[in-house]
Amino acid sequence: MQVLPTKTQKIIDAYLQLDFGDGRRIPCPYFINRPPRRRGSLAVLVGKGRPDEIIEEVFAIARRKRMDVCAMDADDIRRYMLEWGIGIDCSGFVSRVLAEMVCETHAESLFRSLKPPSGLFRRIAFRLNPAKNISVADLASDQNSIVVANVFDARVGDMIVTKSGKHILVVSRVNYGEKGYGMLTYVQSKEQGYVSEGHIILSAPERHLADQNWQKPEDCVPEIEHRRLRVLS
Amino acid sequence: MNIILSQFIVTKSLLFVLVSCAIAFVLAPFVIRFLNRFNITRRTEFDSSMGIVHRQAKAGTPIMGGMVVVVTVIVLTVAFNWEQRFTYVPIGVLGISSLLGGMDDLLNLFGKKRRIRSLSHTLRLSRVHRDWWVRIFMVLTLPWTAFKRFFYVLGSDPGKGIQPHEKIIFQFLAGAITAWWIYFKLGTQWQSIWIPFYGDVHIGFWIIPLVIFIVMFTANAVNVADGLDGLSGGSLVIAFSSMLLLAWMQGNEYFAFLNASAVGALLAYTYFNIKPARFQMGDVGSLGLGALLAVLAIAQNRILILPFIGFIFFGELVSVIAQAVSRRVFGRKLLKMSPIHHHFEMLGWSEEKIVMRFWVVNVIAVFVGVWIAMH
């Protein structure tokens, strides 16, 4: 069985269970901002923050609003996070996970190793603040990643790009059984939802990923692409 | 630097310190009563730092306590140290800046919330408004709207007080008056700046923008540092004391007496401002005294020593700028909260610990500054 390196797995666990103390743990909600709010904002306010930044920002906003996070239960915190627009979007989540993985396994920066998007201003913005300006298109571009043709070549850290490049998941565990069977575990920040895990049972080696047995069929949307970052390949 | 230490100046300066301190001590209880009576007190709803739990106890503390210092310094100087060439303009700048700060304090409490129209909204109105005259007005005033919007974006919390663009105009005015005084009234020998270990360098006309910048920067720096009980008061005592020392060494009695008045009044102010504060300085004191500190540093030809003398103030303002730049450019915070004293509060340092450590750091920086000033 392949698993993610320790620190990378910790990042995923932290998103899966944001720890607000006193046993209050909630999965990080999904949030993607509208474009006008992107300018001049913190990465954490546009759905691209690290787990610790997300928790800190919840406390900071609560402080500004004269509210006490310590007095809230987990449901209240989740509700306020949605209300205040604090969460993580799919590309933000995957890029944070992969950044940690690249750092841990290759001792380099994912954001520096990625080719920036075209256009002068986008390029400058990407170089200054990559975590905030990264998108599914950047991760899934041919410059930065390659297509994995065979599902049984899957590795941890692979990306599953869905909705014609509008959504992205990351493979967190790979388990090959005997006689051509296996299971992939993926993690995603799901639209209208939160960071969650899912499984794909690999039962037909000759067929495409979309035709395998998805434990959550709703995650298997058309036009699926299985990719791997060049830096990890 | 030729050190001219006159016993007369030193003795009379010390007298100014004591008299000023005594006047401020007598004045302070009346000011506290006045501020309480008219409810000129700190309110939680206008201050984002009040979200820090232990700061909520500060609600209800009178603000505008800086009036005690401003009034004492102005009265003493006008009565006993009024000299057109040396003290006229520093007092004028102190008055203008304090007036601006006072208006800000009062409008923050009693004014109405004002909204700055966005540029896109203005442009849309200039196209679609049914009244042609309004459309023309919108187009003609577009640069003004852009100016307002620019400073609105830079400002932290426009709220109800004086808007950032208005503050900038007033501070520019204070700086311009100082520059005019330095450039046109004090003679050509004042158009040079002193460089440590080198001497005076004539910069001519460039003294004007430099002076304007220094006055605006320092006034805002002191304003930013006025966030903890005793911090700005104590740091200003240290700063003006070092300016007094420099004035003694330069043998300039007018500046020495003016600095001495400020030191005395600030000592009394700090006595009442030590935690738990009986009153707080407010913009009336911080903007005024910040501008006065800058003007005196310029007039005493020690602009480049100002970052040492006002080390805490400059550090606080730089922390705010760095936080804003990091936030906008890199999308992350450098500090848990800016200015930096709030960062230490969030780290769990007690208010007293922060204030006293900042004082110690300021004293060390002042020693370095005075040593440099002697070369």
XYZ file of C-alpha atoms in Angstrom:
608
model
C 0.000 0.000 0.000
C 1.283 3.451 -0.879
C 0.580 6.255 1.572
C 1.469 9.897 1.580
C 4.531 11.069 3.511
C 3.814 11.875 7.153
C 3.694 15.667 7.001
C 1.579 15.655 3.857
C -0.904 13.295 5.461
C -0.985 15.611 8.487
C -1.970 18.512 6.239
C -4.864 16.468 4.854
C -5.894 15.388 8.339
C -5.799 19.013 9.449
C -8.192 19.986 6.621
C -10.392 16.978 7.330
C -10.631 17.966 10.971
C -9.883 21.601 11.639
C -9.086 21.718 15.320
C -10.672 24.605 17.217
C -9.773 23.182 20.615
C -11.906 21.545 23.304
C -12.646 18.626 21.012
C -14.323 20.821 18.405
C -13.185 19.418 15.073
C -14.882 20.136 11.786
C -14.007 19.349 8.192
C -12.916 22.443 6.324
C -15.827 23.806 4.290
C -15.563 24.572 0.599
C -15.258 28.214 -0.330
C -14.381 29.900 -3.565
C -14.466 33.654 -3.806
C -15.931 35.813 -6.495
C -13.221 37.438 -8.645
C -13.530 41.097 -7.478
C -12.735 40.097 -3.914
C -9.491 38.435 -4.906
C -7.553 41.646 -5.205
C -5.762 42.695 -2.100
C -7.043 39.836 -0.005
C -5.244 37.324 2.110
C -4.892 33.881 0.535
C -6.969 32.494 3.376
C -9.872 34.794 2.472
C -10.045 33.596 -1.114
C -10.138 29.875 -0.403
C -6.408 29.171 -0.574
C -5.262 29.152 3.040
C -3.381 26.596 5.097
C -5.326 24.893 7.925
C -3.571 26.957 10.615
C -4.264 30.170 8.685
C -7.929 29.206 8.348
C -8.277 28.593 12.077
C -6.419 31.816 12.899
C -8.617 33.819 10.529
C -11.786 32.422 12.086
C -10.544 33.661 15.460
C -9.519 37.020 13.937
C -12.894 37.632 12.285
C -14.723 36.536 15.419
C -12.624 39.001 17.394
C -13.518 41.820 15.003
C -17.172 40.901 15.309
C -16.888 40.690 19.118
C -17.746 36.995 19.108
C -16.119 34.298 21.182
C -15.110 31.207 19.220
C -14.443 29.376 22.494
C -18.133 29.664 23.346
C -19.305 28.203 20.009
C -19.944 24.566 19.271
C -18.721 22.864 16.102
C -21.969 23.497 14.205
C -21.836 27.216 15.016
C -18.255 27.438 13.833
C -19.111 25.677 10.577
C -22.084 27.992 10.049
C -20.033 31.128 10.695
C -17.239 29.886 8.437
C -19.726 29.589 5.598
C -21.192 32.986 6.438
C -17.811 34.692 6.580
C -16.495 32.974 3.457
C -13.708 31.019 5.113
C -12.807 27.696 3.606
C -10.766 26.078 0.910
C -11.420 25.576 -2.777
C -10.442 22.474 -4.701
C -7.257 23.824 -6.309
C -6.215 25.557 -3.087
C -6.562 22.298 -1.202
C -4.730 20.182 -3.778
C -1.933 22.726 -4.201
C -1.358 22.950 -0.425
C -1.222 19.154 -0.169
C 1.072 18.749 -3.156
C 3.284 21.645 -2.040
C 3.883 19.850 1.228
C 4.516 16.577 -0.576
C 7.007 18.094 -3.024
C 8.764 19.786 -0.141
C 8.901 16.570 1.853
C 9.950 14.208 -0.909
C 12.026 16.443 -3.192
C 13.015 19.219 -0.808
C 11.891 21.902 -3.250
C 9.072 24.344 -3.627
C 6.127 23.257 -5.741
C 5.236 26.837 -6.504
C 8.696 27.579 -7.817
C 8.791 24.447 -9.897
C 5.479 25.190 -11.625
C 5.461 27.073 -14.907
C 3.455 30.274 -14.469
C 0.423 31.013 -16.630
C 0.802 33.169 -19.733
C 0.242 36.923 -19.616
C 2.536 39.401 -17.939
C 0.281 40.420 -15.056
C -0.851 36.872 -14.302
C 2.767 35.782 -14.392
C 3.827 38.504 -11.942
C 0.878 37.763 -9.645
C 1.690 34.057 -9.772
C 5.343 34.609 -8.913
C 4.573 37.013 -6.062
C 1.779 35.007 -4.581
C 1.540 31.536 -6.109
C -0.627 29.993 -3.406
C -3.327 32.567 -4.063
C -3.168 32.579 -7.828
C -2.938 28.875 -8.575
C -5.841 27.245 -10.392
C -6.842 23.814 -11.635
C -5.752 24.894 -15.094
C -2.234 25.656 -13.818
C -1.909 22.294 -12.062
C -3.415 20.347 -14.936
C -1.583 22.110 -17.760
C 0.716 20.056 -19.957
C 3.583 22.280 -18.857
C 3.212 21.243 -15.252
C 1.773 17.732 -15.344
C 1.537 14.623 -17.464
C -1.347 12.286 -18.204
C -1.310 8.913 -16.476
C -2.709 6.467 -18.999
C -3.123 3.324 -16.933
C -5.076 3.378 -13.676
C -2.789 0.717 -12.267
C 0.103 3.156 -12.621
C -1.561 5.415 -10.059
C 0.578 6.796 -7.245
C -0.112 8.895 -4.202
C -0.024 12.574 -5.102
C -1.674 11.992 -8.488
C -4.389 14.418 -9.468
C -7.795 13.507 -10.800
C -9.124 16.401 -12.836
C -12.857 16.412 -13.442
C -15.545 18.629 -14.951
C -13.353 19.401 -17.967
C -10.645 20.877 -15.798
C -12.861 22.750 -13.350
C -12.442 20.481 -10.337
C -9.524 18.558 -8.926
C -8.941 15.736 -6.441
C -5.734 14.279 -5.074
C -4.920 10.628 -4.564
C -3.950 10.001 -0.956
C -3.672 6.207 -0.777
C -3.122 3.468 -3.325
C -3.708 -0.155 -2.505
C -3.165 -2.849 -5.136
C -4.592 -6.240 -4.375
C -4.114 -9.476 -6.206
C -5.579 -10.466 -9.558
C -5.808 -6.951 -10.966
C -7.836 -5.422 -8.166
C -6.995 -2.311 -6.223
C -8.316 0.712 -4.471
C -7.512 4.420 -4.727
C -8.388 6.798 -1.949
C -8.783 10.422 -2.964
C -9.383 13.618 -1.034
C -11.114 16.716 -2.339
C -12.669 19.965 -1.323
C -16.054 19.506 -2.815
C -18.248 22.312 -4.092
C -21.181 23.011 -1.757
C -19.558 20.662 0.709
C -16.320 20.266 2.596
C -13.006 18.430 2.504
C -13.793 14.734 2.324
C -12.394 11.395 1.286
C -13.674 8.931 -1.289
C -12.602 5.616 -2.723
C -12.377 4.106 -6.168
C -12.325 0.339 -6.510
C -10.126 -0.598 -9.443
C -11.583 -3.679 -11.027
C -10.948 -3.340 -14.753
C -7.264 -2.667 -15.532
C -7.879 -2.093 -19.234
C -10.528 0.569 -18.688
C -10.369 4.282 -17.933
C -10.566 5.716 -14.417
C -14.093 6.973 -15.069
C -15.226 3.428 -15.705
C -13.984 2.050 -12.413
C -16.184 1.548 -9.395
C -16.499 4.870 -7.572
C -17.700 4.553 -4.024
C -19.332 7.961 -4.333
C -20.764 7.930 -7.854
C -21.588 11.638 -7.664
C -17.838 12.381 -7.685
C -17.442 10.576 -10.979
C -18.452 13.359 -13.323
C -17.744 13.359 -17.067
C -14.402 14.157 -18.623
C -12.077 12.770 -16.014
C -8.361 13.045 -16.481
C -5.717 11.301 -14.418
C -2.567 13.449 -14.172
C 0.695 13.615 -12.283
C 2.840 16.659 -11.566
C 6.033 16.648 -13.618
C 8.014 17.375 -10.487
C 6.675 14.152 -8.924
C 6.917 11.984 -12.004
C 29.748 68.549 16.588
C 31.013 71.290 18.867
C 29.358 70.710 22.199
C 28.190 73.933 23.844
C 26.816 73.145 27.265
C 25.554 76.353 28.862
C 24.720 76.204 32.563
C 22.052 78.856 32.022
C 20.272 76.815 29.356
C 20.485 73.601 31.340
C 19.219 75.208 34.547
C 16.392 77.064 32.863
C 15.435 73.954 30.872
C 15.126 71.966 34.073
C 12.934 74.726 35.446
C 10.755 74.431 32.317
C 10.500 70.681 32.887
C 9.343 71.165 36.475
C 6.917 74.007 35.756
C 5.456 72.220 32.755
C 5.078 69.023 34.765
C 3.352 70.911 37.580
C 0.934 72.645 35.214
C 0.056 69.369 33.492
C -0.433 67.665 36.879
C -2.880 70.362 37.936
C -4.634 70.306 34.557
C -4.998 66.547 34.210
C -7.777 65.869 36.791
C -9.895 68.666 35.309
C -9.403 67.282 31.807
C -10.320 63.762 32.979
C -13.493 65.088 34.609
C -14.347 67.121 31.501
C -13.831 64.143 29.166
C -15.898 61.865 31.387
C -18.661 64.404 31.692
C -19.056 64.767 27.930
C -18.625 61.042 27.399
C -15.495 61.467 25.302
C -14.481 57.931 26.085
C -13.244 54.897 24.277
C -16.016 52.819 22.730
C -15.727 49.208 21.699
C -17.609 49.547 18.435
C -15.063 51.850 16.774
C -11.910 49.997 17.674
C -11.004 46.673 16.084
C -8.279 46.049 18.679
C -10.990 45.879 21.347
C -11.659 42.353 20.110
C -8.587 41.253 22.078
C -10.268 39.997 25.243
C -8.273 41.822 27.922
C -8.476 45.116 25.997
C -12.217 45.259 26.493
C -11.544 46.651 29.963
C -10.328 49.823 28.236
C -13.847 50.687 27.105
C -15.013 53.816 28.882
C -11.530 55.269 29.396
C -11.479 58.954 28.414
C -9.591 59.727 25.223
C -8.097 63.078 24.115
C -5.893 63.145 27.219
C -3.138 64.466 24.956
C -4.865 67.845 25.316
C -3.091 68.195 28.661
C 0.311 68.072 26.977
C -0.638 70.182 23.985
C -2.211 72.950 26.060
C 0.654 72.990 28.567
C 3.325 73.185 25.872
C 1.515 75.883 23.915
C 0.788 78.019 27.005
C 4.311 77.760 28.391
C 5.940 78.472 25.051
C 3.717 81.415 24.195
C 4.183 82.872 27.673
C 7.911 82.338 28.241
C 9.591 81.066 25.097
C 8.003 82.957 22.207
C 10.571 83.743 19.570
C 9.503 84.265 15.991
C 12.514 82.597 14.476
C 12.543 79.412 16.521
C 9.292 78.598 18.293
C 6.641 80.241 16.123
C 6.282 77.479 13.568
C 6.767 74.415 15.806
C 3.901 75.650 17.948
C 1.832 76.412 14.840
C 2.380 72.911 13.497
C 1.610 71.422 16.910
C -1.620 73.422 16.959
C -2.721 72.447 13.436
C -1.941 68.782 13.910
C -3.607 68.660 17.314
C -6.666 70.361 15.878
C -6.825 67.731 13.165
C -6.397 64.954 15.727
C -9.009 66.477 18.019
C -11.529 66.705 15.185
C -10.814 63.080 14.326
C -11.328 61.984 17.929
C -14.623 63.850 18.223
C -15.955 62.781 14.824
C -15.085 59.182 15.641
C -17.354 59.441 18.645
C -20.108 61.769 17.558
C -19.900 61.986 13.767
C -21.897 60.158 11.146
C -20.548 57.259 9.183
C -19.535 58.393 5.724
C -19.212 56.291 2.629
C -16.698 56.828 -0.138
C -18.236 56.055 -3.511
C -16.241 53.534 -5.496
C -14.647 54.528 -8.801
C -16.694 52.034 -10.780
C -19.872 53.342 -9.178
C -18.891 56.923 -10.024
C -18.120 55.960 -13.623
C -21.429 54.164 -13.913
C -23.304 57.147 -12.518
C -21.498 59.463 -14.930
C -22.945 57.380 -17.756
C -26.439 56.598 -16.563
C -27.543 59.376 -14.203
C -30.691 61.021 -15.477
C -29.459 64.508 -14.606
C -26.890 65.825 -17.088
C -25.401 68.208 -14.570
C -24.720 65.389 -12.146
C -23.057 63.437 -14.948
C -20.770 66.354 -15.779
C -20.036 66.858 -12.078
C -19.131 63.178 -11.733
C -16.727 63.361 -14.649
C -15.108 66.602 -13.475
C -14.620 65.325 -9.942
C -13.339 61.920 -11.013
C -9.694 62.672 -10.058
C -10.873 63.752 -6.597
C -12.918 60.562 -6.250
C -9.874 58.539 -7.337
C -7.747 60.344 -4.737
C -10.295 59.656 -2.006
C -10.666 56.045 -3.050
C -6.914 55.499 -3.106
C -6.523 56.563 0.509
C -9.724 54.750 1.484
C -8.143 51.523 0.253
C -4.900 52.288 2.089
C -6.627 53.313 5.311
C -7.487 50.634 7.827
C -10.901 51.653 9.084
C -12.435 54.843 7.673
C -15.351 54.652 10.105
C -16.807 57.921 11.274
C -13.774 60.067 11.908
C -11.785 62.157 9.483
C -11.300 60.158 6.316
C -7.750 59.128 5.371
C -7.625 61.484 2.356
C -8.650 64.439 4.522
C -6.029 63.507 7.107
C -3.363 63.390 4.429
C -4.309 66.871 3.211
C -4.117 68.352 6.719
C -0.826 66.639 7.450
C 0.537 67.784 4.113
C -0.460 71.293 5.115
C 1.395 70.994 8.430
C 4.431 69.669 6.608
C 4.223 72.403 3.982
C 4.135 75.131 6.657
C 7.232 73.663 8.270
C 8.950 73.419 4.890
C 8.024 77.006 4.060
C 9.424 78.159 7.383
C 12.639 76.203 6.983
C 13.209 77.147 3.348
C 12.086 80.774 3.208
C 12.323 82.111 6.751
C 15.318 80.519 8.408
C 17.896 81.318 5.764
C 20.106 79.301 3.474
C 22.075 77.613 6.252
C 18.894 75.655 7.061
C 18.674 74.250 3.541
C 21.183 71.583 4.292
C 20.878 68.317 6.128
C 23.413 66.915 8.459
C 24.936 63.557 7.501
C 26.487 61.526 10.340
C 30.302 61.336 10.265
C 30.342 63.726 7.297
C 28.711 67.037 8.071
C 26.185 69.310 6.413
C 25.134 68.742 2.803
C 23.269 71.511 0.992
C 20.154 70.111 -0.664
C 18.427 73.411 -1.478
C 14.857 73.056 -2.714
C 14.749 69.334 -1.929
C 14.478 70.192 1.748
C 10.796 71.031 1.091
C 9.519 67.570 0.047
C 11.826 65.971 2.605
C 10.392 68.059 5.428
C 6.803 67.421 4.318
C 7.449 63.693 4.219
C 9.182 63.611 7.608
C 6.418 65.575 9.335
C 3.657 63.400 7.866
C 5.516 60.166 8.540
C 6.433 60.963 12.141
C 2.976 62.281 13.051
C 1.380 59.083 11.756
C 4.051 56.943 13.410
C 3.300 58.374 16.858
C -0.407 58.015 16.126
C 0.021 54.330 15.342
C 2.098 53.710 18.480
C -0.609 55.136 20.720
C -2.248 51.802 21.413
C -1.098 50.631 24.826
C -1.235 52.370 28.178
C 1.980 54.294 28.678
C 3.583 53.318 25.383
C 3.372 56.531 23.392
C 3.668 58.749 26.486
C 6.801 57.043 27.778
C 8.380 56.792 24.342
C 7.698 60.479 23.706
C 9.316 61.380 27.041
C 12.410 59.463 25.899
C 12.344 61.059 22.435
C 11.893 64.654 23.632
C 14.494 64.135 26.385
C 17.045 63.141 23.775
C 16.073 66.155 21.649
C 16.542 68.266 24.786
C 19.990 66.776 25.240
C 20.855 67.604 21.629
C 19.533 71.160 22.052
C 21.778 71.544 25.126
C 24.753 70.312 23.166
C 23.922 72.685 20.294
C 23.431 75.542 22.753
C 20.008 76.506 21.366
C 17.970 77.760 24.295
C 14.647 78.127 22.465
C 14.580 74.558 21.277
C 15.875 73.390 24.650
C 13.005 75.125 26.471
C 10.441 73.866 23.984
C 11.694 70.300 24.376
C 11.792 70.738 28.137
C 8.148 71.899 28.173
C 7.165 68.806 26.216
C 9.139 66.494 28.521
C 7.574 67.969 31.674
C 4.022 67.816 30.367
C 4.533 64.301 29.032
C 5.847 63.115 32.402
C 2.621 64.230 34.042
C 0.582 62.742 31.206
C 2.400 59.397 31.479
C 1.773 59.342 35.240
C -1.963 59.287 34.546
C -1.624 57.071 31.470
C 0.182 54.174 33.168
C -2.009 51.076 33.266
C -4.829 51.231 34.273
C -4.951 54.499 32.367
C -7.008 57.380 33.724
C -7.065 58.741 30.172
C -5.545 58.047 26.796
C -3.701 60.360 24.465
C -6.019 60.226 21.454
C -5.197 61.654 18.044
C -5.209 65.142 19.511
C -1.966 64.368 21.307
C -0.365 61.755 19.095
C -0.668 63.622 15.800
C 0.316 66.936 17.382
C 3.283 65.662 19.364
C 4.447 63.498 16.468
C 4.489 66.532 14.205
C 6.241 68.594 16.906
C 8.926 65.926 17.304
C 9.524 65.924 13.546
C 9.654 69.724 13.313
C 12.136 69.935 16.179
C 14.346 67.234 14.675
C 14.313 69.125 11.376
C 14.917 72.494 13.035
C 17.754 71.085 15.121
C 19.172 69.672 11.876
C 19.113 66.079 13.072
C 16.611 64.538 10.651
C 18.675 61.399 10.201
C 18.744 60.809 13.948
C 14.953 60.738 14.073
C 14.697 56.988 13.324
C 16.796 56.334 16.449
C 15.053 58.867 18.649
C 11.629 57.699 17.548
C 12.673 54.089 17.087
C 9.481 52.658 18.562
C 7.242 54.973 16.536
C 9.010 54.251 13.280
C 9.101 50.533 14.046
C 5.364 50.557 14.704
C 4.581 52.384 11.465
C 6.910 50.160 9.449
C 5.134 47.117 10.923
C 1.799 48.495 9.689
C 3.188 49.182 6.218
C 4.881 45.774 6.047
C 1.677 44.046 7.109
C -0.355 45.896 4.461
C 2.201 45.168 1.723
C 2.497 41.510 2.690
C -1.264 41.180 2.795
C -1.855 42.751 -0.588
C 1.175 41.500 -2.480
C 1.938 38.121 -0.935
C -1.541 37.285 0.397
C -0.385 36.445 3.906
C 0.048 38.219 7.201
C 3.472 38.921 8.616
C 2.110 39.627 12.072
C -0.882 38.238 13.894
C -2.136 41.801 14.127
C -0.583 45.148 13.304
C 0.837 47.435 14.680
C 3.470 45.230 16.218
C 2.426 45.853 19.846
C -0.849 44.032 19.097
C 1.162 41.138 17.671
C 2.945 40.746 20.992
C -0.385 41.014 22.811
C -1.701 38.174 20.685
C 1.390 36.158 21.544
C 0.350 36.453 25.164
C 2.685 39.156 26.418
C 1.170 41.338 29.096
C 0.623 45.012 28.302
C 3.142 46.077 30.936
C 5.776 43.739 29.556
C 5.364 45.069 26.018
C 5.409 48.707 27.096
C 8.449 48.404 29.324
C 10.408 46.379 26.805
C 9.569 48.919 24.124
C 10.792 51.697 26.413
C 14.047 49.828 27.008
C 14.537 49.305 23.275
C 13.802 52.981 22.658
C 16.356 54.074 25.264
C 19.013 51.851 23.691
C 18.206 53.262 20.240
C 18.363 56.797 21.642
C 21.839 56.179 23.092
C 22.987 54.978 19.685
C 21.343 57.999 18.056
C 22.898 60.520 20.440
C 26.305 58.939 19.940
C 25.889 59.209 16.165
C 24.611 62.778 16.526
C 27.869 63.781 18.186
C 29.892 62.809 15.105
